[in-house]
C-alpha positions as a printed NumPy array, in Angstrom:
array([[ 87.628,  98.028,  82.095],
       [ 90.657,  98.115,  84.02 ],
       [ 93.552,  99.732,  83.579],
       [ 97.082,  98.317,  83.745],
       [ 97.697, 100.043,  87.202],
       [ 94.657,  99.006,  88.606],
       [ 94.989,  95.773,  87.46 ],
       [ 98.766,  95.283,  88.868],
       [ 97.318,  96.902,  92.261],
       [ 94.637,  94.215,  92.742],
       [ 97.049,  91.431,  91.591],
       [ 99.433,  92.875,  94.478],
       [ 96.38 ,  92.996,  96.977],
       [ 95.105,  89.509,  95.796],
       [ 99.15 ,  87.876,  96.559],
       [ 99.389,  89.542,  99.638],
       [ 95.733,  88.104, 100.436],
       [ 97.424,  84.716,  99.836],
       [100.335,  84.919, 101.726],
       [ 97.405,  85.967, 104.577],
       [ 96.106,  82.681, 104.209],
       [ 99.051,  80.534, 104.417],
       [100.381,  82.516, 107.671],
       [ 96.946,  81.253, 109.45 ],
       [ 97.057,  78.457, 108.234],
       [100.529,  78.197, 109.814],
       [ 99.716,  79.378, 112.673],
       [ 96.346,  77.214, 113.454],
       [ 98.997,  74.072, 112.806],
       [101.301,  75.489, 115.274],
       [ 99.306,  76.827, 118.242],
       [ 98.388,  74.939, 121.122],
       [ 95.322,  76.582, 122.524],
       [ 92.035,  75.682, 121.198],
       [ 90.233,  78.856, 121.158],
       [ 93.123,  80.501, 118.784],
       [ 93.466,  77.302, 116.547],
       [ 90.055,  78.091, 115.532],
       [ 90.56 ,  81.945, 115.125],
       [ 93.526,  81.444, 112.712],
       [ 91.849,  78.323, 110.856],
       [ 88.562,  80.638, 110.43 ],
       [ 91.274,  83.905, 109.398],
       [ 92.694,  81.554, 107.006],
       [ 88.747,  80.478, 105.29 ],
       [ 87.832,  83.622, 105.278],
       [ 91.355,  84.943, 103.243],
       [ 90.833,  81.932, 101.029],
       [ 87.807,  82.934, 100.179],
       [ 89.023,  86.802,  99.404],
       [ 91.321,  84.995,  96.973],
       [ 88.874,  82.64 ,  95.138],
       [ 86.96 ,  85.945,  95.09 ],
       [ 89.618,  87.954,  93.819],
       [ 90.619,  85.441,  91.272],
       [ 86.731,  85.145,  89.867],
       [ 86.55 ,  88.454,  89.406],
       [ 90.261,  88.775,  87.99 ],
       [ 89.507,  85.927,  85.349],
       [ 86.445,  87.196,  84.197],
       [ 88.187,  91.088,  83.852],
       [ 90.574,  89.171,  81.263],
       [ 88.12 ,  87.593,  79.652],
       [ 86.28 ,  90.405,  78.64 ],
       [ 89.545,  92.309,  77.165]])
């Protein structure tokens, strides 16, 4: 079980993994050169998927509480 400091930590770590994924996302819409569109668009994936991963495991932490 997690504590309430651990808990706020990985809330912290999942909101700044968000706010990874948006700036990415940004910048893929807002570059011009190919090869770095698709470098920011895969960034972005892969921080989305941190935070679907983040928020499974989150959820499920609270469930069993």
């Amino acid at each position: 079980m997690l504590s309430s400091k651990e808990l706020m930590h990985l809330e912290d770590f999942l909101g700044m993994e968000q706010n990874c994924a948006k700036t990415m996302s940004y910048f893929a819409s807002n570059v011009q050169d190919a090869q770095a569109k698709q470098l920011f668009q895969q960034l972005g994936q892969k921080s989305q998927q941190h935070v679907q991963t983040m928020s499974k495991h989150l959820n499920a932490g609270q469930n069993l509480q």
